[in-house]
Coordinates of C-alpha atoms in Angstrom, one line a residue:
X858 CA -33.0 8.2 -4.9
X859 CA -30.0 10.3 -6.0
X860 CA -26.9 8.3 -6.7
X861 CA -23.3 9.2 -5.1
X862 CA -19.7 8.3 -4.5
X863 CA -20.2 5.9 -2.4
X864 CA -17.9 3.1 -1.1
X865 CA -14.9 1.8 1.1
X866 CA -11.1 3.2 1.1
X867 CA -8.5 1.6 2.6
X868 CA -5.2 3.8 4.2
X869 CA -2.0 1.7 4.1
X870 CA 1.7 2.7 4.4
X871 CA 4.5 1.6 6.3
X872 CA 4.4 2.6 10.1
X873 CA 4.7 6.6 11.2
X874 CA 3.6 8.2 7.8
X875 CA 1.0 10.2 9.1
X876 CA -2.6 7.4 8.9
X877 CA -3.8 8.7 12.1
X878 CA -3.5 11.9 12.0
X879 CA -4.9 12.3 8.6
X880 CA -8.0 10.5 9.6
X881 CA -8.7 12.6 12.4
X882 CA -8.0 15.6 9.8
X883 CA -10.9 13.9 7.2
X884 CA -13.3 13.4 10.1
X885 CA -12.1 16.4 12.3
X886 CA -12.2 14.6 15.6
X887 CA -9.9 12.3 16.9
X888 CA -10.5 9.3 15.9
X889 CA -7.0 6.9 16.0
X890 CA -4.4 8.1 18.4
X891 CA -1.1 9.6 16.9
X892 CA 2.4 9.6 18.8
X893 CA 5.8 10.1 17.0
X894 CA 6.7 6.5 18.0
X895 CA 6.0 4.0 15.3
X896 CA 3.5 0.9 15.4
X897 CA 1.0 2.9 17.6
X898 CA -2.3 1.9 15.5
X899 CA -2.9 -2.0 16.5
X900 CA -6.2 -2.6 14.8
X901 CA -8.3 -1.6 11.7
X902 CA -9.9 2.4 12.6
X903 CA -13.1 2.7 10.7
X904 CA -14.5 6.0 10.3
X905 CA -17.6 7.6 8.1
X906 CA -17.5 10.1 5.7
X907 CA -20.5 11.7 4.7
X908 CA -21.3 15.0 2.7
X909 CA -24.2 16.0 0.3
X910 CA -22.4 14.2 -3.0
X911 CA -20.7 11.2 -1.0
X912 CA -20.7 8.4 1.5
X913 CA -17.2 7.0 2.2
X914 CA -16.1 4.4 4.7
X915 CA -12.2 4.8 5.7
X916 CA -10.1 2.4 6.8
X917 CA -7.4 2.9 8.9
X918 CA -5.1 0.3 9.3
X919 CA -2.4 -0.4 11.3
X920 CA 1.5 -0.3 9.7
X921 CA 2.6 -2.9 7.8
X922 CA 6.0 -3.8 9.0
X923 CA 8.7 -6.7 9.2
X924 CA 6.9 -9.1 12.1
X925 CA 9.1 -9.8 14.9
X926 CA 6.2 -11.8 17.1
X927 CA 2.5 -13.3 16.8
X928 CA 1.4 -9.9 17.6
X929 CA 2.8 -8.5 14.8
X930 CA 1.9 -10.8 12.1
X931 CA -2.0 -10.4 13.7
X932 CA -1.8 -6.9 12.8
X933 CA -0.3 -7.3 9.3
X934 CA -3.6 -9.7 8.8
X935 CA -5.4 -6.5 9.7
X936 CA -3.7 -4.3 7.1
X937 CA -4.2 -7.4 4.7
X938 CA -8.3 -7.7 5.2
X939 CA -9.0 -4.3 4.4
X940 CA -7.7 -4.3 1.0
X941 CA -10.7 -7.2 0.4
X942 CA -13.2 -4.7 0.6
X943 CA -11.5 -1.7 -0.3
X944 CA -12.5 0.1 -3.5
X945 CA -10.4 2.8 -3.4
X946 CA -6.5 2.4 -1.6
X947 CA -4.7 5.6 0.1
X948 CA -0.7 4.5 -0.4
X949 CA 0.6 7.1 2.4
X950 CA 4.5 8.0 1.4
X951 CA 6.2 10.1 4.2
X952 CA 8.1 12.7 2.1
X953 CA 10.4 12.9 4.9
X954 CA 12.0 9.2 4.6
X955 CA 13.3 7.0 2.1
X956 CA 12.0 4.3 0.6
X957 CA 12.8 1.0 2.0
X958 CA 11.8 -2.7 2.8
X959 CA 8.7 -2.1 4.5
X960 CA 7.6 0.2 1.6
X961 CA 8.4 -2.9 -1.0
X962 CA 6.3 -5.4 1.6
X963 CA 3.1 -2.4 1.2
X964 CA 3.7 -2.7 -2.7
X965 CA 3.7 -6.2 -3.1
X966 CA 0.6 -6.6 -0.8
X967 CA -1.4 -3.6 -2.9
X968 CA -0.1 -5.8 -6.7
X969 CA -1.0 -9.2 -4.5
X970 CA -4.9 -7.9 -4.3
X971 CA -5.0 -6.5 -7.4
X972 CA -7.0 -3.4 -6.0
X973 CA -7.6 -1.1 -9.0
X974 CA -8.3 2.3 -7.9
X975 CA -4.5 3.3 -6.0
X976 CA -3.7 6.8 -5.1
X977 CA -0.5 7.8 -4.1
X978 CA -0.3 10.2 -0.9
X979 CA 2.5 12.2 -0.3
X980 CA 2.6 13.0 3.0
X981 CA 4.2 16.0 5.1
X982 CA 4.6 18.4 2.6
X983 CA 5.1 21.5 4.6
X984 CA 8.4 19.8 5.3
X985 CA 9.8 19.3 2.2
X986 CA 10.3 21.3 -0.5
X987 CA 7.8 20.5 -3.4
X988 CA 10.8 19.3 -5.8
X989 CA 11.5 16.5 -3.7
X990 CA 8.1 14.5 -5.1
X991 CA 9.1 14.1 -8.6
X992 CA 11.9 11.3 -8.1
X993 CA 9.6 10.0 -5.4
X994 CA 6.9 9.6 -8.2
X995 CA 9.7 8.2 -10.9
X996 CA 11.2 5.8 -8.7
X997 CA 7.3 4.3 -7.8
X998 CA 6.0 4.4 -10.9
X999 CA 9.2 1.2 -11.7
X1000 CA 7.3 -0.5 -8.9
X1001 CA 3.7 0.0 -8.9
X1002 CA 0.7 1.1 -11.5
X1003 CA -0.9 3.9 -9.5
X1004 CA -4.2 5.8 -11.0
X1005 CA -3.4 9.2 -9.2
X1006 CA -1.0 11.1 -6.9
X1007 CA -1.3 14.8 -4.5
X1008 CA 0.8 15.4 -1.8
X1009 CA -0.7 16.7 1.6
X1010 CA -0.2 18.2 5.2
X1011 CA -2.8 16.6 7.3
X1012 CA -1.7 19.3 9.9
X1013 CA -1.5 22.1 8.0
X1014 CA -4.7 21.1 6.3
X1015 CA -2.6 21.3 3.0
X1016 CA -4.7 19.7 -0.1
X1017 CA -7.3 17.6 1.8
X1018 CA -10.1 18.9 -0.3
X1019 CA -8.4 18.3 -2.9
X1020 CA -7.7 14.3 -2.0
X1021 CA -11.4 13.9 -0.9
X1022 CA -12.8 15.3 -4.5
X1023 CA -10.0 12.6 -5.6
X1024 CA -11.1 9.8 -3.9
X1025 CA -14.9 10.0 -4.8
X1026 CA -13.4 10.2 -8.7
X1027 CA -12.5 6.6 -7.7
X1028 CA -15.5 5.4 -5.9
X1029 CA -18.6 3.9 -7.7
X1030 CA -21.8 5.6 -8.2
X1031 CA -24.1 4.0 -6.1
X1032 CA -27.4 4.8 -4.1
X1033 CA -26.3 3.5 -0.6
X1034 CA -25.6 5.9 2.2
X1035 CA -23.5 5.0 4.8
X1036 CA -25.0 4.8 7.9
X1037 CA -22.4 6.0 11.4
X1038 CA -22.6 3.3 13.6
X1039 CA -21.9 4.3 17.8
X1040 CA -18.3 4.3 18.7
X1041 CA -17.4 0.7 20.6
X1042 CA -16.6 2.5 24.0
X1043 CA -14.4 -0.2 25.7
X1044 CA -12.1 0.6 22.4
X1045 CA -12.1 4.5 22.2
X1046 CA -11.2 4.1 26.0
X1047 CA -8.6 1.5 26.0
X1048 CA -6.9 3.3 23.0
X1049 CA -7.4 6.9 24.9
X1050 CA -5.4 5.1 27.7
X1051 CA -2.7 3.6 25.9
X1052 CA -2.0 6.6 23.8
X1053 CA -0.9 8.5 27.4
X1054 CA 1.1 5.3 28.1
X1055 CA 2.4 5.9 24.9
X1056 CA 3.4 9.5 25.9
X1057 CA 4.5 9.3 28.9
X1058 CA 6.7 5.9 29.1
X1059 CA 9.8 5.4 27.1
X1060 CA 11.8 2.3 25.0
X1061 CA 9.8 -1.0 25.1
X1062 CA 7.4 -0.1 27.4
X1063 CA 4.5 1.2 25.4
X1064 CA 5.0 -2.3 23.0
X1065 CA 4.8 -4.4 26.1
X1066 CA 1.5 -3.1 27.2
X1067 CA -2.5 -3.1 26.5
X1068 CA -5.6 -1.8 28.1
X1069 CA -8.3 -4.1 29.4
X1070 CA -11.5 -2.5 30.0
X1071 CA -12.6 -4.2 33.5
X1072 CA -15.5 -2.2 34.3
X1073 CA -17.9 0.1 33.1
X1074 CA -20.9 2.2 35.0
X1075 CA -22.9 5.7 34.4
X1076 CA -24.8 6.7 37.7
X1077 CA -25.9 10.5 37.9
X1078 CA -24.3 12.0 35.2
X1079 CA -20.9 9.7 36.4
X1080 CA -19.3 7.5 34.4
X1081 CA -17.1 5.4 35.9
X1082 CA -14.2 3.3 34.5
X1083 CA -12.2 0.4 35.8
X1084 CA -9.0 -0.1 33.3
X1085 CA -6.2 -2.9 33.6
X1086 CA -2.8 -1.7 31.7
X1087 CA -1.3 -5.5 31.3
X1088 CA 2.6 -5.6 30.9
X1089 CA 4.4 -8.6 29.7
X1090 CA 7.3 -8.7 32.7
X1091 CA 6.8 -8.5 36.2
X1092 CA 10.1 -5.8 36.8
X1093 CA 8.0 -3.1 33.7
X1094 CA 5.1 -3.4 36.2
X1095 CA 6.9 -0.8 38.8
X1096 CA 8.2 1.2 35.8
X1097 CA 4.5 1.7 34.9
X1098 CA 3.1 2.3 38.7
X1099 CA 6.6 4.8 38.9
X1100 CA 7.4 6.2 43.0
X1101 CA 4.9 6.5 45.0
X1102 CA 2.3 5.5 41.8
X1103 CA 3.1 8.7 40.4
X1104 CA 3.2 7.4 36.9
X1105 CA -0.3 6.0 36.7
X1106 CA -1.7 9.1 38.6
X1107 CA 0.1 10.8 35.5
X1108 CA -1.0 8.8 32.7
X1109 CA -4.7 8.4 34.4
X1110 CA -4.9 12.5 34.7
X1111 CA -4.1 12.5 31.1
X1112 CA -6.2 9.9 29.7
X1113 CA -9.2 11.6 31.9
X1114 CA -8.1 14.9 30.5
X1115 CA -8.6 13.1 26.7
X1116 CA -12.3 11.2 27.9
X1117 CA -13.8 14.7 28.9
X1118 CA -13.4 15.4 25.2
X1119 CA -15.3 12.4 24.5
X1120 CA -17.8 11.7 26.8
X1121 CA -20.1 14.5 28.6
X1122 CA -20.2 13.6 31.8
X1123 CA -18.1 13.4 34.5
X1124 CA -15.0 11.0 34.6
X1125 CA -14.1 8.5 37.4
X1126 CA -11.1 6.8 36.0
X1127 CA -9.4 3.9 37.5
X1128 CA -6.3 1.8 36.7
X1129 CA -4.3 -1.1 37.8
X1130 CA -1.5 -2.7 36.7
X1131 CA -1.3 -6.6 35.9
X1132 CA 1.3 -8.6 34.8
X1133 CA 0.2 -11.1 31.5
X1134 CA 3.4 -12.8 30.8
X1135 CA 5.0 -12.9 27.1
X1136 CA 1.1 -11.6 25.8
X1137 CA 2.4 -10.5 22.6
X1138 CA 3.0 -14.4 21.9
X1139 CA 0.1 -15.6 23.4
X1140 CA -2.8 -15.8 20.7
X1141 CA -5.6 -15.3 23.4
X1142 CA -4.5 -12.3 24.7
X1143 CA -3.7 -11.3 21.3
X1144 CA -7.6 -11.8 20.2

């Protein structure tokens, strides 16, 4: 059997530096929801990679960033467990913003597990001019030992080739294809829910909130879905419903609008509102 690039890369960065939106780019699908409000990505994103000369397994993961609650320190051990299998690390560096403590918290967690094959990736280059990467690549050379740097536009589609033939540089030879496991349903739904909460609700609301999947059927070409949006006080829960339950209708509309793109079938979406006091603290709701 022919041997290829073939392994696991893990995406890291500080939140709102452009993860998301460049693995949906790589795989050209959406695969983890985007929204210019930071923290959005809660979990590890996995997503396959396969052409005639590699197999690569991505890793998205969610921000690292300062925790301010159990829930955030749970999703910092998410960034954290990917760099254990990772052979390959993407450091994601919005061109757009300065360094600052978050970025040193991602650079002592990349030297803390001694990953060997790092690659800086400038993000957002169609916003910047191109001279602003050279003291961004002075000042992190003092901090870190990096093996390679590009800088990108995931939505301008600027230097993605190039990254990919970058990244299987870095990746062993190897035999072993990947092979693309189904999408867990209950999660592409819940996040293709939350990322319309996300949208359409303002301030602490879209923090204060996840989506349960209650129930799931497909009768007839009819799938039909039974989603609980859980806030953490009982006065966001009218915020979320809105006058007259406008606000749900506007968010479920959306979210069926987004599962049409997914699923071919018909959509019957449903969803309720449910109060789960101070979740974000609470380890079992957490899990």
């Amino acid at each position: 059997m022919k041997k290829i690039n073939s392994g696991y890369v893990a995406i890291v960065g500080k939140p709102n530096v452009g993860k998301s939106t460049f693995i949906n780019t790589i795989m050209k699908r959406k695969i983890s929801i985007t929204s210019y409000k930071p923290q959005t990505t809660r979990k590890q994103i996995k997503a396959l990679y396969n052409d005639e000369g590699s197999s690569i397994f991505f890793i998205d993961t969610p921000g690292f960033h300062i925790p301010r609650n159990k829930f955030d320190v749970e999703m910092n051990k998410e960034v954290k467990s990917s760099y254990k299998v990772a052979d390959c690390i993407l450091y994601l560096i919005d061109l757009t913003r300065d360094f600052d403590n978050e970025d040193e918290e991602v650079i002592k967690t990349i030297k803390d597990f001694k990953v060997e094959n790092i690659i800086v990736v400038f993000t957002k280059n169609d916003l910047v001019k191109e001279q602003k990467i050279t003291p961004f690549v002075s000042e992190l050379k003092n901090k870190l030992s990096f093996s390679d740097f590009v800088s990108i536009s995931s939505l301008k589609n600027n230097n993605i080739n190039q990254l990919l033939e970058l990244i299987k540089k870095y990746l062993p030879k190897s035999e072993v294809f990947f092979e693309n496991n189904d999408d867990d349903d209950n999660f592409v739904i819940s996040e293709l829910i939350r990322e319309q909460i996300i949208f359409n609700t303002k301030k602490e609301i879209p923090y204060s909130t996840f989506v349960e999947i209650e129930e799931k059927k497909f009768v007839d070409n009819l799938f039909t879905i039974n989603a609980v949006i859980h806030v953490e006080k009982e006065s966001q829960k009218p915020i979320m419903i809105g006058k007259g339950g406008l606000m749900l209708k506007k968010i479920g509309t959306h979210a069926r609008k987004e599962l049409l793109k997914v699923y071919d079938c018909k959509i019957n979406l449903k969803l309720f509102v449910k109060t789960t006091q101070n979740w974000r603290n609470n380890l079992d709701s957490i899990k």
